[in-house]
Amino acid sequence: MSTNNGNGTAATGGPIGKSVKRVEDKRFTMGHGKFTDDIVLPGQTYAAFVRSQYAHAKILSVDTSAAKAMPGVVAIYTGADVAAVNGVPCGWQVNFKNGNAMKEPKHPLLVADKTRHVGDAIAIVIAESIEEAFDAAQTVNVEYEELPCVVDAFKATQPGAPLVHDDVPNNICYDWALGNPIEEVNAAMSSAAHVTTLEFINQRLVPNAIEPRCYNSSYDAINDKYTLYTSTQNPHVIRLLMCAFVLGIPEHKVRVISYDVGGGFGSKIFHYTEEALLTWCTKQLGRPVKWTAERKESFVLDAHGRDHITKAEMGFDSGGKIVALRVKTYANLGAYLSTFGSCVPTYLHGTLMQGLYTTPKINIDVTAVFTHTTAVDAYRGAGRPEATYLLERLMDLAAHEMKIDPAELRFRNFIPPFDGVNQPGYQTQVALQYDSGNYHAALEKGLEMLGYEDFRKAQKESANNGKLLGVGFSTYIEACGIAPSAVVGSLGARAGLFEFGQIRVQPTGKVTVYTGAHSHGQGHETTFAQVVADKLGISMDDVEIVHGDTEKIGFGMGTYGSRSIAVGGTAIVKSIEKVIEKGKKIAAHLLEASADDIDFANGNFTVKGTDKSIAFGNVALTAYVPHNYPKDLEPGLDFSSFYDPANFTYPFGCHIAVVEVDKETGKVALKRFIAVDDFGNIINPMIVEGQVHGGVAQGVGQALFEGAEYNEHGQLVNASYMDYCMPRADDFPIFETATQVTPCPHNPLGVKGAGEAGAIGSTPAVVNAVIDALWSGGHEVKDIRMPLTSERVWRAMQN
Amino acid sequence: MIPAAFDYQKPKTVDEAIAALSGSNSKILAGGHSLLPAMKLRLSQPSKLVDINGISALKGIKEEDGEIVIGAASTHADIAGDRIIKSKLAFFSEGALLIGDVQVRNHGTIGGSLAHADPASDWPALVLAADGAIEVQGKNGKRRIKATDFFTGLFSTALQENEIIIAVRVPVPPEGTKATYQKLSHPASRFAIVGCAVVRFADGKTNIAFTGVADHAFRASNTETAVSGKAINEDVIATATNTAVQGVIFLSDHHASAEYRKHLTKVYLKKALQVIT
Amino acid sequence: MSIKITVTVNGVKHTDKVEPRLLLVHYLRDVLRLTGTHVGCDTSGCGACTILVNGKATKSCTMLAVQADKAKVTTIEGIASNGELHPLQEGFNQCHGLQCGFCTPGIIMTACDLLKNNKKPSEEEIRVALEGNFCRCTGYENIVKSIQYAADKMSAPKARKTKKEATV
């Protein structure tokens, strides 16, 4: 193998490690992308929904008679029609501390009895045109009896709180803990010389992929076959969940296609009720049914992210070494369990409480709670941003309280460098074993880029000029490359988390690659082709990447958790290895040598120590025209592999934000953002940098702009772009980015994944920077609730 | 995102438009950038739209009898880029560029903005501070409404049924006039959380108008008295800012509380006064 | 009621009878099947639907098709000429100005309007010009660079010479 050379590029001189321009760009820049809403099928019908205006209400009656008489209406279905159909499932079972399984109330395709959040679907109206569907939906008459609701996770657990589901006492889905026994942590904490305590809210975010969700489902009665076009991040998983758990239809009779998808960020991982409902409807009607979310629907239906109420305490000895961490979190799950909602505050959050530090005693306790709000699930980073926010806010605050420099405090507590080969992986107190890391170096690099000493001087000067300057640090780690199936299975995952990759060498030596990963912006058509071209010594032009179609691709687990290159890429590499191994046998036969004596490099099979060689293309042709061919060897050159990773991967890095706060208004301007990230080896630096930019923008968005605001009636008051503040181009400076390389020791590419890091590391850096700015102005403040709107910052300065 | 069905008419003259408006539940379609989103969300369901973009009399910006006359169907971009405006009423141009975004400015109109009377829109403050008048036409002919009489409440104006704004008239500011518009934009909508327009004439007379802070834009007359004719120094600014927040019922929403708006009113008045000093 | 409109889209004249409530974006997508223009929101916020109407950047979700009667419309499908990519299309590829590609057409069309009025925009001017366009993937920086790339290319001596020759 030509990897793990530690410099971020492979040794072959091939396309790996180069900033190859994206091959998928042409169709998008010319307006020829193929998004689900672009598809119109013969006999197409269109759906609109009647949705609850109330967060919690009894449905007294649903009258569809007027609507049914409206022009163009094809059918209307209500909760009663689908009462016998299962609800959409949750893919991860978390158990209560006492061992009981979590509470899993049904999430029906249409509600019949009660609505549990604003936007809950009461009826689907299907018509010949979208206009007619909307018009008719307006005339469906629903009689409600409004009931009291609860939107806050902590309040929902208190006696007397309105119940979201009658059979879930105190609205608690589960309680859960991880780490060292609480008695040990309490003892360590009470021995601490200093304890820093922070109570905060990691606010709820709306994912806001710019493409609204869209589904178009059709049924071919003659062949009893379904086709679902869906804007999803993982078509095979959607097929599996929908067939096996919801509709009970045979999986081989369903084709799920997800062509171009306009951003996911987690929100398009999940199996949504509309996918199954449209598929159920198309069979009733024998006509294709299409639904495209309006943005106002996206706001209240696409699973939200974060929403934790947390109290965290970090104990230090007199030398500033962490001795204990104790965390209590109330995690808001929304009204229903979304597909992976249960694992986000637990196995994707609690397991990261070690951070980059040698903390010897850790305990995290999580109570997951139903409320009358939109479901909460994975949103870029999923649990890891919450963990990083918690730790990194504590670190800067503790440094301030103990009067230690925040960078110095981190240096004192970092886990020493380890490569996972010569030094073992690092066993955390919270179940994970880190693969490899070099945390000091990342922070050192960040400080150098910042010019730390000069910054502190400038900070003092600016305080005199009406502006407060601040710097904030965040040294993060995340767990990616999700995931070893046996490990996650033992933790409650109801699916394996391997990936599939197939290499089909065509007779002419051209290569078609089928991957179970799904690209919705990540550039797999380029990156994966770089890997294949590099490993086979062929041109990228001779490689085609196919994804997003269950009929073409054997299987797939899809794209999330920064897993595509580490898991999907490795599955492809394993298939390439099989291709080369078989190619050697064919080449050996043609070159009259032993297969053991054949080397493969730069696209040629060569007899070791000779100049006798044969090109890859000729071997491919021979495989399909096997006239002169080894006995007992099958023709063809087509291999697939399933790769189940040995461990998670652990990217890490250092993010530093510099902000300026207007003393009079509290308005924050982000002046600089420095990101030093270690993703292991990098296939395409241009694409990786783009991932960092996008992630940072979302992380900064959480810190400064974004946040779902529910009022006491359970209404999402900022459910439009007039109210929900999306980050814009003029909110950002030029990002200063750098990478370092500590290869992943347990996958052949040495890669760790880069999709989420930006969103994980950046948020606490920005908040820390604002608070540092306030400290520099003499305002003693511990926390400002995100997003840090100008008003909130102004208020913090009034103390 | 589909409006309810409606009829559509595109008259060529103001008289035709007025005739077209009569009858049930008609609305004027100018730039459409407030109306169409409301219709798509079905918050507004007019039975007819009267598109005034074909009426040439409503277009154009000219100087006439000591006034700058801005046709009601002039877009924010038209105004921002207009030569007369830039040379004689530059703060209108600067203010126009703070509205919405490029696309909105290309279509949204000054007449539409004034008629809609969103409490946080920018034009009302600018027109108020500039001693502007709104020229309207109805069945009984034309009339002029002073800007100070025009804004009557939340989304409400002195426009009568079936009256159309045809122009905004602003006296050409005499030599030596200084003017500015200072705004804190809502980070999502880019409407004003607070907008403060100040016009100070050579003789020291000072006009001050606010938008975004209360249920409609208004002239701060007591504050004007506190500033007019006086040299602007720290004391005058302090008096002015304290006066400006007296008797105002401040808006409050999830982004900015009344208390914060009150504070911003002072801050942005101070900024504006410092700019024109 | 339905109304006859004639719209020139990417140089091709189309005459259709449409309902007044048909939004221009739906006319383009559903009637003309030009699906490069996208719908991302209901409130004129995201800019994914941006096209040029008579040369001006316009959110086509906030304009009725009937309002475009007699107008010249340019969509993302219409800016490449003779198989050659527009400098913006090239710039977005060269500078990695897109990821999922959904907002890209609208952003490119906004940039077309910008570069028409400002041949050499600064970084800040570009960022301000993008106020009406959301991108959730890129963090905008590479979009800014893509537009700068196009501006440089469009004002490069070679391009100027060609223009001069054409006008002679």
GROMACS .gro file of N, CA, C and O in nm, chain A residues 687-719:
model
  132
  687ILE      N    1  -1.137   2.007  -0.159
  687ILE     CA    2  -1.269   1.967  -0.110
  687ILE      C    3  -1.272   1.969   0.043
  687ILE      O    4  -1.369   2.014   0.105
  688VAL      N    5  -1.163   1.923   0.104
  688VAL     CA    6  -1.158   1.922   0.250
  688VAL      C    7  -1.167   2.065   0.304
  688VAL      O    8  -1.240   2.091   0.400
  689GLU      N    9  -1.095   2.157   0.241
  689GLU     CA   10  -1.102   2.295   0.288
  689GLU      C   11  -1.245   2.349   0.273
  689GLU      O   12  -1.296   2.419   0.361
  690GLY      N   13  -1.310   2.312   0.163
  690GLY     CA   14  -1.449   2.353   0.143
  690GLY      C   15  -1.540   2.300   0.253
  690GLY      O   16  -1.632   2.369   0.299
  691GLN      N   17  -1.515   2.176   0.294
  691GLN     CA   18  -1.595   2.118   0.403
  691GLN      C   19  -1.573   2.196   0.533
  691GLN      O   20  -1.666   2.221   0.608
  692VAL      N   21  -1.449   2.236   0.557
  692VAL     CA   22  -1.419   2.313   0.678
  692VAL      C   23  -1.491   2.447   0.673
  692VAL      O   24  -1.558   2.487   0.769
  693HIS      N   25  -1.482   2.514   0.559
  693HIS     CA   26  -1.550   2.644   0.546
  693HIS      C   27  -1.698   2.631   0.580
  693HIS      O   28  -1.753   2.711   0.657
  694GLY      N   29  -1.762   2.535   0.518
  694GLY     CA   30  -1.907   2.520   0.536
  694GLY      C   31  -1.943   2.485   0.679
  694GLY      O   32  -2.040   2.536   0.735
  695GLY      N   33  -1.863   2.397   0.738
  695GLY     CA   34  -1.888   2.358   0.876
  695GLY      C   35  -1.870   2.476   0.970
  695GLY      O   36  -1.949   2.498   1.061
  696VAL      N   37  -1.764   2.552   0.947
  696VAL     CA   38  -1.738   2.668   1.032
  696VAL      C   39  -1.854   2.767   1.020
  696VAL      O   40  -1.901   2.822   1.121
  697ALA      N   41  -1.902   2.788   0.898
  697ALA     CA   42  -2.013   2.882   0.881
  697ALA      C   43  -2.134   2.837   0.963
  697ALA      O   44  -2.204   2.919   1.024
  698GLN      N   45  -2.159   2.706   0.965
  698GLN     CA   46  -2.273   2.659   1.045
  698GLN      C   47  -2.246   2.672   1.194
  698GLN      O   48  -2.335   2.706   1.271
  699GLY      N   49  -2.122   2.644   1.233
  699GLY     CA   50  -2.087   2.656   1.375
  699GLY      C   51  -2.094   2.801   1.422
  699GLY      O   52  -2.142   2.830   1.532
  700VAL      N   53  -2.045   2.892   1.339
  700VAL     CA   54  -2.055   3.034   1.371
  700VAL      C   55  -2.202   3.075   1.372
  700VAL      O   56  -2.246   3.154   1.456
  701GLY      N   57  -2.276   3.018   1.279
  701GLY     CA   58  -2.420   3.043   1.275
  701GLY      C   59  -2.486   3.010   1.408
  701GLY      O   60  -2.567   3.087   1.459
  702GLN      N   61  -2.449   2.896   1.466
  702GLN     CA   62  -2.507   2.861   1.596
  702GLN      C   63  -2.464   2.963   1.702
  702GLN      O   64  -2.545   3.006   1.784
  703ALA      N   65  -2.339   3.002   1.699
  703ALA     CA   66  -2.289   3.092   1.803
  703ALA      C   67  -2.356   3.229   1.795
  703ALA      O   68  -2.392   3.286   1.898
  704LEU      N   69  -2.372   3.280   1.674
  704LEU     CA   70  -2.411   3.421   1.661
  704LEU      C   71  -2.551   3.446   1.606
  704LEU      O   72  -2.608   3.552   1.631
  705PHE      N   73  -2.605   3.356   1.527
  705PHE     CA   74  -2.725   3.393   1.451
  705PHE      C   75  -2.847   3.304   1.471
  705PHE      O   76  -2.959   3.352   1.471
  706GLU      N   77  -2.824   3.172   1.478
  706GLU     CA   78  -2.934   3.079   1.462
  706GLU      C   79  -2.990   3.029   1.595
  706GLU      O   80  -2.917   3.014   1.691
  707GLY      N   81  -3.116   2.996   1.593
  707GLY     CA   82  -3.177   2.934   1.709
  707GLY      C   83  -3.326   2.927   1.691
  707GLY      O   84  -3.390   3.027   1.659
  708ALA      N   85  -3.382   2.807   1.709
  708ALA     CA   86  -3.526   2.791   1.700
  708ALA      C   87  -3.588   2.846   1.827
  708ALA      O   88  -3.545   2.810   1.937
  709GLU      N   89  -3.687   2.930   1.812
  709GLU     CA   90  -3.750   2.991   1.930
  709GLU      C   91  -3.896   2.945   1.938
  709GLU      O   92  -3.976   2.981   1.853
  710TYR      N   93  -3.926   2.868   2.040
  710TYR     CA   94  -4.065   2.828   2.063
  710TYR      C   95  -4.128   2.921   2.167
  710TYR      O   96  -4.062   2.956   2.266
  711ASN      N   97  -4.252   2.956   2.145
  711ASN     CA   98  -4.320   3.028   2.252
  711ASN      C   99  -4.395   2.930   2.341
  711ASN      O  100  -4.390   2.808   2.318
  712GLU      N  101  -4.462   2.981   2.440
  712GLU     CA  102  -4.525   2.891   2.538
  712GLU      C  103  -4.643   2.813   2.479
  712GLU      O  104  -4.688   2.716   2.537
  713HIS      N  105  -4.687   2.855   2.361
  713HIS     CA  106  -4.794   2.781   2.294
  713HIS      C  107  -4.739   2.673   2.200
  713HIS      O  108  -4.816   2.611   2.127
  714GLY      N  109  -4.608   2.658   2.199
  714GLY     CA  110  -4.550   2.556   2.114
  714GLY      C  111  -4.537   2.598   1.969
  714GLY      O  112  -4.515   2.516   1.881
  715GLN      N  113  -4.552   2.730   1.946
  715GLN     CA  114  -4.534   2.779   1.809
  715GLN      C  115  -4.387   2.812   1.788
  715GLN      O  116  -4.325   2.878   1.871
  716LEU      N  117  -4.334   2.769   1.676
  716LEU     CA  118  -4.198   2.807   1.638
  716LEU      C  119  -4.209   2.948   1.580
  716LEU      O  120  -4.256   2.967   1.468
  717VAL      N  121  -4.167   3.046   1.658
  717VAL     CA  122  -4.198   3.184   1.618
  717VAL      C  123  -4.109   3.234   1.506
  717VAL      O  124  -4.143   3.331   1.439
  718ASN      N  125  -3.995   3.169   1.486
  718ASN     CA  126  -3.910   3.216   1.376
  718ASN      C  127  -3.899   3.112   1.265
  718ASN      O  128  -3.791   3.078   1.219
  719ALA      N  129  -4.014   3.067   1.218
  719ALA     CA  130  -4.019   2.961   1.118
  719ALA      C  131  -4.019   3.015   0.975
  719ALA      O  132  -4.093   2.968   0.889
   0.00000   0.00000   0.00000
